[in-house]
mmCIF file with all atom_site columns, C-alpha atoms in Angstrom:
data_model
loop_
_atom_site.group_PDB
_atom_site.id
_atom_site.type_symbol
_atom_site.label_atom_id
_atom_site.label_alt_id
_atom_site.label_comp_id
_atom_site.label_asym_id
_atom_site.label_entity_id
_atom_site.label_seq_id
_atom_site.pdbx_PDB_ins_code
_atom_site.Cartn_x
_atom_site.Cartn_y
_atom_site.Cartn_z
_atom_site.occupancy
_atom_site.B_iso_or_equiv
_atom_site.pdbx_formal_charge
_atom_site.auth_seq_id
_atom_site.auth_comp_id
_atom_site.auth_asym_id
_atom_site.auth_atom_id
_atom_site.pdbx_PDB_model_num
ATOM 1   C CA . MET A 1 1   ? 19.313  -15.856 16.839  1.00 0.00 ? 1   MET A CA 1
ATOM 2   C CA . SER A 1 2   ? 18.711  -12.518 15.122  1.00 0.00 ? 2   SER A CA 1
ATOM 3   C CA . THR A 1 3   ? 15.317  -11.804 13.617  1.00 0.00 ? 3   THR A CA 1
ATOM 4   C CA . PRO A 1 4   ? 14.755  -11.948 9.863   1.00 0.00 ? 4   PRO A CA 1
ATOM 5   C CA . ALA A 1 5   ? 14.103  -8.606  8.054   1.00 0.00 ? 5   ALA A CA 1
ATOM 6   C CA . ASP A 1 6   ? 10.478  -7.385  8.063   1.00 0.00 ? 6   ASP A CA 1
ATOM 7   C CA . ARG A 1 7   ? 8.364   -7.986  4.922   1.00 0.00 ? 7   ARG A CA 1
ATOM 8   C CA . THR A 1 8   ? 5.555   -5.995  3.364   1.00 0.00 ? 8   THR A CA 1
ATOM 9   C CA . CYS A 1 9   ? 1.993   -7.488  2.982   1.00 0.00 ? 9   CYS A CA 1
ATOM 10  C CA . VAL A 1 10  ? 1.301   -7.962  -0.712  1.00 0.00 ? 10  VAL A CA 1
ATOM 11  C CA . SER A 1 11  ? -2.349  -6.873  -0.270  1.00 0.00 ? 11  SER A CA 1
ATOM 12  C CA . CYS A 1 12  ? -2.282  -3.757  1.858   1.00 0.00 ? 12  CYS A CA 1
ATOM 13  C CA . GLY A 1 13  ? 1.365   -2.597  1.584   1.00 0.00 ? 13  GLY A CA 1
ATOM 14  C CA . ARG A 1 14  ? 1.912   -2.464  5.407   1.00 0.00 ? 14  ARG A CA 1
ATOM 15  C CA . ARG A 1 15  ? 4.917   -3.907  7.095   1.00 0.00 ? 15  ARG A CA 1
ATOM 16  C CA . ILE A 1 16  ? 4.642   -7.423  8.521   1.00 0.00 ? 16  ILE A CA 1
ATOM 17  C CA . GLU A 1 17  ? 6.883   -7.794  11.564  1.00 0.00 ? 17  GLU A CA 1
ATOM 18  C CA . TRP A 1 18  ? 8.566   -11.177 12.290  1.00 0.00 ? 18  TRP A CA 1
ATOM 19  C CA . ARG A 1 19  ? 7.036   -13.313 14.915  1.00 0.00 ? 19  ARG A CA 1
ATOM 20  C CA . ARG A 1 20  ? 8.497   -16.306 16.477  1.00 0.00 ? 20  ARG A CA 1
ATOM 21  C CA . LYS A 1 21  ? 5.511   -18.516 15.572  1.00 0.00 ? 21  LYS A CA 1
ATOM 22  C CA . TRP A 1 22  ? 6.490   -18.042 11.895  1.00 0.00 ? 22  TRP A CA 1
ATOM 23  C CA . GLU A 1 23  ? 10.075  -19.151 12.506  1.00 0.00 ? 23  GLU A CA 1
ATOM 24  C CA . ARG A 1 24  ? 9.851   -22.244 10.247  1.00 0.00 ? 24  ARG A CA 1
ATOM 25  C CA . ASP A 1 25  ? 7.745   -20.760 7.428   1.00 0.00 ? 25  ASP A CA 1
ATOM 26  C CA . TRP A 1 26  ? 8.757   -17.064 7.306   1.00 0.00 ? 26  TRP A CA 1
ATOM 27  C CA . GLU A 1 27  ? 9.781   -17.455 3.642   1.00 0.00 ? 27  GLU A CA 1
ATOM 28  C CA . GLN A 1 28  ? 6.019   -18.182 2.953   1.00 0.00 ? 28  GLN A CA 1
ATOM 29  C CA . VAL A 1 29  ? 4.491   -15.258 4.841   1.00 0.00 ? 29  VAL A CA 1
ATOM 30  C CA . ARG A 1 30  ? 2.957   -12.787 2.250   1.00 0.00 ? 30  ARG A CA 1
ATOM 31  C CA . TYR A 1 31  ? -0.109  -11.311 4.088   1.00 0.00 ? 31  TYR A CA 1
ATOM 32  C CA . CYS A 1 32  ? -0.416  -9.396  7.337   1.00 0.00 ? 32  CYS A CA 1
ATOM 33  C CA . SER A 1 33  ? -3.907  -10.815 8.297   1.00 0.00 ? 33  SER A CA 1
ATOM 34  C CA . ALA A 1 34  ? -6.546  -13.276 7.189   1.00 0.00 ? 34  ALA A CA 1
ATOM 35  C CA . ALA A 1 35  ? -8.454  -10.392 5.817   1.00 0.00 ? 35  ALA A CA 1
ATOM 36  C CA . CYS A 1 36  ? -5.531  -9.467  3.466   1.00 0.00 ? 36  CYS A CA 1
ATOM 37  C CA . ARG A 1 37  ? -5.244  -13.039 2.523   1.00 0.00 ? 37  ARG A CA 1
ATOM 38  C CA . ARG A 1 38  ? -8.847  -13.152 1.512   1.00 0.00 ? 38  ARG A CA 1
ATOM 39  C CA . ARG A 1 39  ? -8.748  -9.817  -0.346  1.00 0.00 ? 39  ARG A CA 1
ATOM 40  C CA . GLY A 1 40  ? -5.421  -10.341 -2.224  1.00 0.00 ? 40  GLY A CA 1
ATOM 41  C CA . VAL A 1 41  ? -4.786  -7.789  -4.981  1.00 0.00 ? 41  VAL A CA 1
ATOM 42  C CA . THR A 1 42  ? -7.812  -7.521  -7.312  1.00 0.00 ? 42  THR A CA 1
ATOM 43  C CA . GLN A 1 43  ? -8.154  -6.034  -10.765 1.00 0.00 ? 43  GLN A CA 1
ATOM 44  C CA . THR A 1 44  ? -9.397  -2.854  -9.339  1.00 0.00 ? 44  THR A CA 1
ATOM 45  C CA . ASP A 1 45  ? -6.297  -2.624  -7.097  1.00 0.00 ? 45  ASP A CA 1
ATOM 46  C CA . THR A 1 46  ? -4.075  -2.824  -10.149 1.00 0.00 ? 46  THR A CA 1
ATOM 47  C CA . LEU A 1 47  ? -6.218  -0.193  -11.949 1.00 0.00 ? 47  LEU A CA 1
ATOM 48  C CA . LEU A 1 48  ? -5.776  2.017   -8.899  1.00 0.00 ? 48  LEU A CA 1
ATOM 49  C CA . GLU A 1 49  ? -1.944  1.670   -9.047  1.00 0.00 ? 49  GLU A CA 1
ATOM 50  C CA . LYS A 1 50  ? -2.020  2.488   -12.765 1.00 0.00 ? 50  LYS A CA 1
ATOM 51  C CA . ALA A 1 51  ? -4.123  5.560   -12.157 1.00 0.00 ? 51  ALA A CA 1
ATOM 52  C CA . ILE A 1 52  ? -1.897  6.697   -9.447  1.00 0.00 ? 52  ILE A CA 1
ATOM 53  C CA . LEU A 1 53  ? 1.192   6.479   -11.657 1.00 0.00 ? 53  LEU A CA 1
ATOM 54  C CA . ARG A 1 54  ? -0.576  8.076   -14.656 1.00 0.00 ? 54  ARG A CA 1
ATOM 55  C CA . LEU A 1 55  ? -1.746  10.981  -12.580 1.00 0.00 ? 55  LEU A CA 1
ATOM 56  C CA . LEU A 1 56  ? 1.627   11.627  -11.210 1.00 0.00 ? 56  LEU A CA 1
ATOM 57  C CA . ALA A 1 57  ? 3.230   11.240  -14.721 1.00 0.00 ? 57  ALA A CA 1
ATOM 58  C CA . SER A 1 58  ? 0.986   14.047  -16.001 1.00 0.00 ? 58  SER A CA 1
ATOM 59  C CA . GLY A 1 59  ? 2.161   16.531  -13.400 1.00 0.00 ? 59  GLY A CA 1
ATOM 60  C CA . SER A 1 60  ? 5.386   18.170  -12.462 1.00 0.00 ? 60  SER A CA 1
ATOM 61  C CA . ARG A 1 61  ? 8.233   16.117  -10.803 1.00 0.00 ? 61  ARG A CA 1
ATOM 62  C CA . THR A 1 62  ? 7.191   17.453  -7.313  1.00 0.00 ? 62  THR A CA 1
ATOM 63  C CA . ALA A 1 63  ? 3.428   17.286  -7.812  1.00 0.00 ? 63  ALA A CA 1
ATOM 64  C CA . THR A 1 64  ? 1.522   15.328  -5.400  1.00 0.00 ? 64  THR A CA 1
ATOM 65  C CA . ILE A 1 65  ? -2.100  13.600  -5.588  1.00 0.00 ? 65  ILE A CA 1
ATOM 66  C CA . ALA A 1 66  ? -4.551  12.430  -3.103  1.00 0.00 ? 66  ALA A CA 1
ATOM 67  C CA . PRO A 1 67  ? -5.608  8.709   -3.003  1.00 0.00 ? 67  PRO A CA 1
ATOM 68  C CA . SER A 1 68  ? -9.016  10.054  -3.747  1.00 0.00 ? 68  SER A CA 1
ATOM 69  C CA . ASP A 1 69  ? -7.706  11.380  -7.103  1.00 0.00 ? 69  ASP A CA 1
ATOM 70  C CA . ALA A 1 70  ? -7.035  7.854   -8.205  1.00 0.00 ? 70  ALA A CA 1
ATOM 71  C CA . ALA A 1 71  ? -10.309 6.576   -6.810  1.00 0.00 ? 71  ALA A CA 1
ATOM 72  C CA . GLU A 1 72  ? -12.012 9.323   -8.873  1.00 0.00 ? 72  GLU A CA 1
ATOM 73  C CA . ALA A 1 73  ? -10.182 8.308   -12.022 1.00 0.00 ? 73  ALA A CA 1
ATOM 74  C CA . VAL A 1 74  ? -11.061 4.612   -11.632 1.00 0.00 ? 74  VAL A CA 1
ATOM 75  C CA . SER A 1 75  ? -14.665 5.080   -10.562 1.00 0.00 ? 75  SER A CA 1
ATOM 76  C CA . ALA A 1 76  ? -17.315 4.229   -13.030 1.00 0.00 ? 76  ALA A CA 1
ATOM 77  C CA . ARG A 1 77  ? -19.363 7.184   -11.945 1.00 0.00 ? 77  ARG A CA 1
ATOM 78  C CA . GLY A 1 78  ? -16.481 9.711   -12.418 1.00 0.00 ? 78  GLY A CA 1
ATOM 79  C CA . ASP A 1 79  ? -16.767 10.846  -8.901  1.00 0.00 ? 79  ASP A CA 1
ATOM 80  C CA . VAL A 1 80  ? -15.110 9.820   -5.605  1.00 0.00 ? 80  VAL A CA 1
ATOM 81  C CA . ASP A 1 81  ? -16.419 6.365   -4.780  1.00 0.00 ? 81  ASP A CA 1
ATOM 82  C CA . GLU A 1 82  ? -16.215 5.718   -0.902  1.00 0.00 ? 82  GLU A CA 1
ATOM 83  C CA . ASP A 1 83  ? -15.745 2.051   -1.720  1.00 0.00 ? 83  ASP A CA 1
ATOM 84  C CA . LEU A 1 84  ? -12.560 2.965   -3.461  1.00 0.00 ? 84  LEU A CA 1
ATOM 85  C CA . ALA A 1 85  ? -11.029 5.136   -0.828  1.00 0.00 ? 85  ALA A CA 1
ATOM 86  C CA . GLU A 1 86  ? -9.264  2.388   1.178   1.00 0.00 ? 86  GLU A CA 1
ATOM 87  C CA . PRO A 1 87  ? -8.230  0.384   -1.775  1.00 0.00 ? 87  PRO A CA 1
ATOM 88  C CA . ALA A 1 88  ? -6.583  3.603   -3.244  1.00 0.00 ? 88  ALA A CA 1
ATOM 89  C CA . ARG A 1 89  ? -4.692  4.015   -0.014  1.00 0.00 ? 89  ARG A CA 1
ATOM 90  C CA . ARG A 1 90  ? -3.506  0.431   -0.219  1.00 0.00 ? 90  ARG A CA 1
ATOM 91  C CA . ALA A 1 91  ? -2.386  0.879   -3.804  1.00 0.00 ? 91  ALA A CA 1
ATOM 92  C CA . ALA A 1 92  ? -0.281  3.844   -2.766  1.00 0.00 ? 92  ALA A CA 1
ATOM 93  C CA . ARG A 1 93  ? 1.388   1.691   0.040   1.00 0.00 ? 93  ARG A CA 1
ATOM 94  C CA . ARG A 1 94  ? 2.145   -1.037  -2.504  1.00 0.00 ? 94  ARG A CA 1
ATOM 95  C CA . LEU A 1 95  ? 3.707   1.499   -4.832  1.00 0.00 ? 95  LEU A CA 1
ATOM 96  C CA . VAL A 1 96  ? 5.810   2.789   -1.956  1.00 0.00 ? 96  VAL A CA 1
ATOM 97  C CA . GLU A 1 97  ? 7.133   -0.785  -1.396  1.00 0.00 ? 97  GLU A CA 1
ATOM 98  C CA . SER A 1 98  ? 8.057   -0.978  -5.047  1.00 0.00 ? 98  SER A CA 1
ATOM 99  C CA . GLY A 1 99  ? 9.913   2.195   -4.839  1.00 0.00 ? 99  GLY A CA 1
ATOM 100 C CA . GLN A 1 100 ? 7.854   4.179   -7.426  1.00 0.00 ? 100 GLN A CA 1
ATOM 101 C CA . VAL A 1 101 ? 6.190   6.749   -5.023  1.00 0.00 ? 101 VAL A CA 1
ATOM 102 C CA . VAL A 1 102 ? 6.506   8.157   -1.466  1.00 0.00 ? 102 VAL A CA 1
ATOM 103 C CA . ILE A 1 103 ? 3.750   9.128   0.828   1.00 0.00 ? 103 ILE A CA 1
ATOM 104 C CA . VAL A 1 104 ? 3.965   12.511  2.273   1.00 0.00 ? 104 VAL A CA 1
ATOM 105 C CA . GLN A 1 105 ? 2.097   14.446  5.133   1.00 0.00 ? 105 GLN A CA 1
ATOM 106 C CA . GLY A 1 106 ? 2.836   18.154  4.912   1.00 0.00 ? 106 GLY A CA 1
ATOM 107 C CA . SER A 1 107 ? 6.196   18.175  3.247   1.00 0.00 ? 107 SER A CA 1
ATOM 108 C CA . ARG A 1 108 ? 7.520   15.237  5.192   1.00 0.00 ? 108 ARG A CA 1
ATOM 109 C CA . VAL A 1 109 ? 7.910   11.742  3.849   1.00 0.00 ? 109 VAL A CA 1
ATOM 110 C CA . VAL A 1 110 ? 6.143   9.350   6.127   1.00 0.00 ? 110 VAL A CA 1
ATOM 111 C CA . ASP A 1 111 ? 6.328   5.557   6.700   1.00 0.00 ? 111 ASP A CA 1
ATOM 112 C CA . PRO A 1 112 ? 3.172   4.122   4.937   1.00 0.00 ? 112 PRO A CA 1
ATOM 113 C CA . SER A 1 113 ? 2.667   1.481   7.631   1.00 0.00 ? 113 SER A CA 1
ATOM 114 C CA . THR A 1 114 ? 2.232   4.075   10.372  1.00 0.00 ? 114 THR A CA 1
ATOM 115 C CA . ALA A 1 115 ? 0.785   6.946   8.592   1.00 0.00 ? 115 ALA A CA 1
ATOM 116 C CA . LYS A 1 116 ? -2.536  8.150   10.119  1.00 0.00 ? 116 LYS A CA 1
ATOM 117 C CA . GLY A 1 117 ? -4.977  10.527  8.600   1.00 0.00 ? 117 GLY A CA 1
ATOM 118 C CA . PRO A 1 118 ? -4.927  12.004  5.080   1.00 0.00 ? 118 PRO A CA 1
ATOM 119 C CA . PHE A 1 119 ? -1.782  11.840  3.078   1.00 0.00 ? 119 PHE A CA 1
ATOM 120 C CA . ARG A 1 120 ? -0.538  12.730  -0.388  1.00 0.00 ? 120 ARG A CA 1
ATOM 121 C CA . ILE A 1 121 ? 1.383   10.701  -2.986  1.00 0.00 ? 121 ILE A CA 1
ATOM 122 C CA . ARG A 1 122 ? 4.444   11.854  -4.805  1.00 0.00 ? 122 ARG A CA 1
ATOM 123 C CA . ARG A 1 123 ? 6.953   10.313  -7.310  1.00 0.00 ? 123 ARG A CA 1
ATOM 124 C CA . ALA A 1 124 ? 10.007  8.848   -5.550  1.00 0.00 ? 124 ALA A CA 1
#
């Protein structure tokens, strides 16, 4: 039997690899972990996605932004909120899955599921 195509977690945007234990209910698998299932996609997550797209739209076609730029735009205090750092990275990974942006390190487009360290976001 061939394995079904991998899926992407709706919460964090990382790739979910098929496992034999999910053979009967693979169509219902939406989250990569219990933590992502609990977290889901919040209103703040949606605001971060919109902030990323808005910031990219205001720049040149090849302009990039850091996830922290979106966190700063959404933060109530107007500065980089450490509590929004990882949610901004998750928002970027979800936008990669939807085909709206790419994640780059240096000048190379990287896989959002395996990217380690700082990255920048560019329109697709």
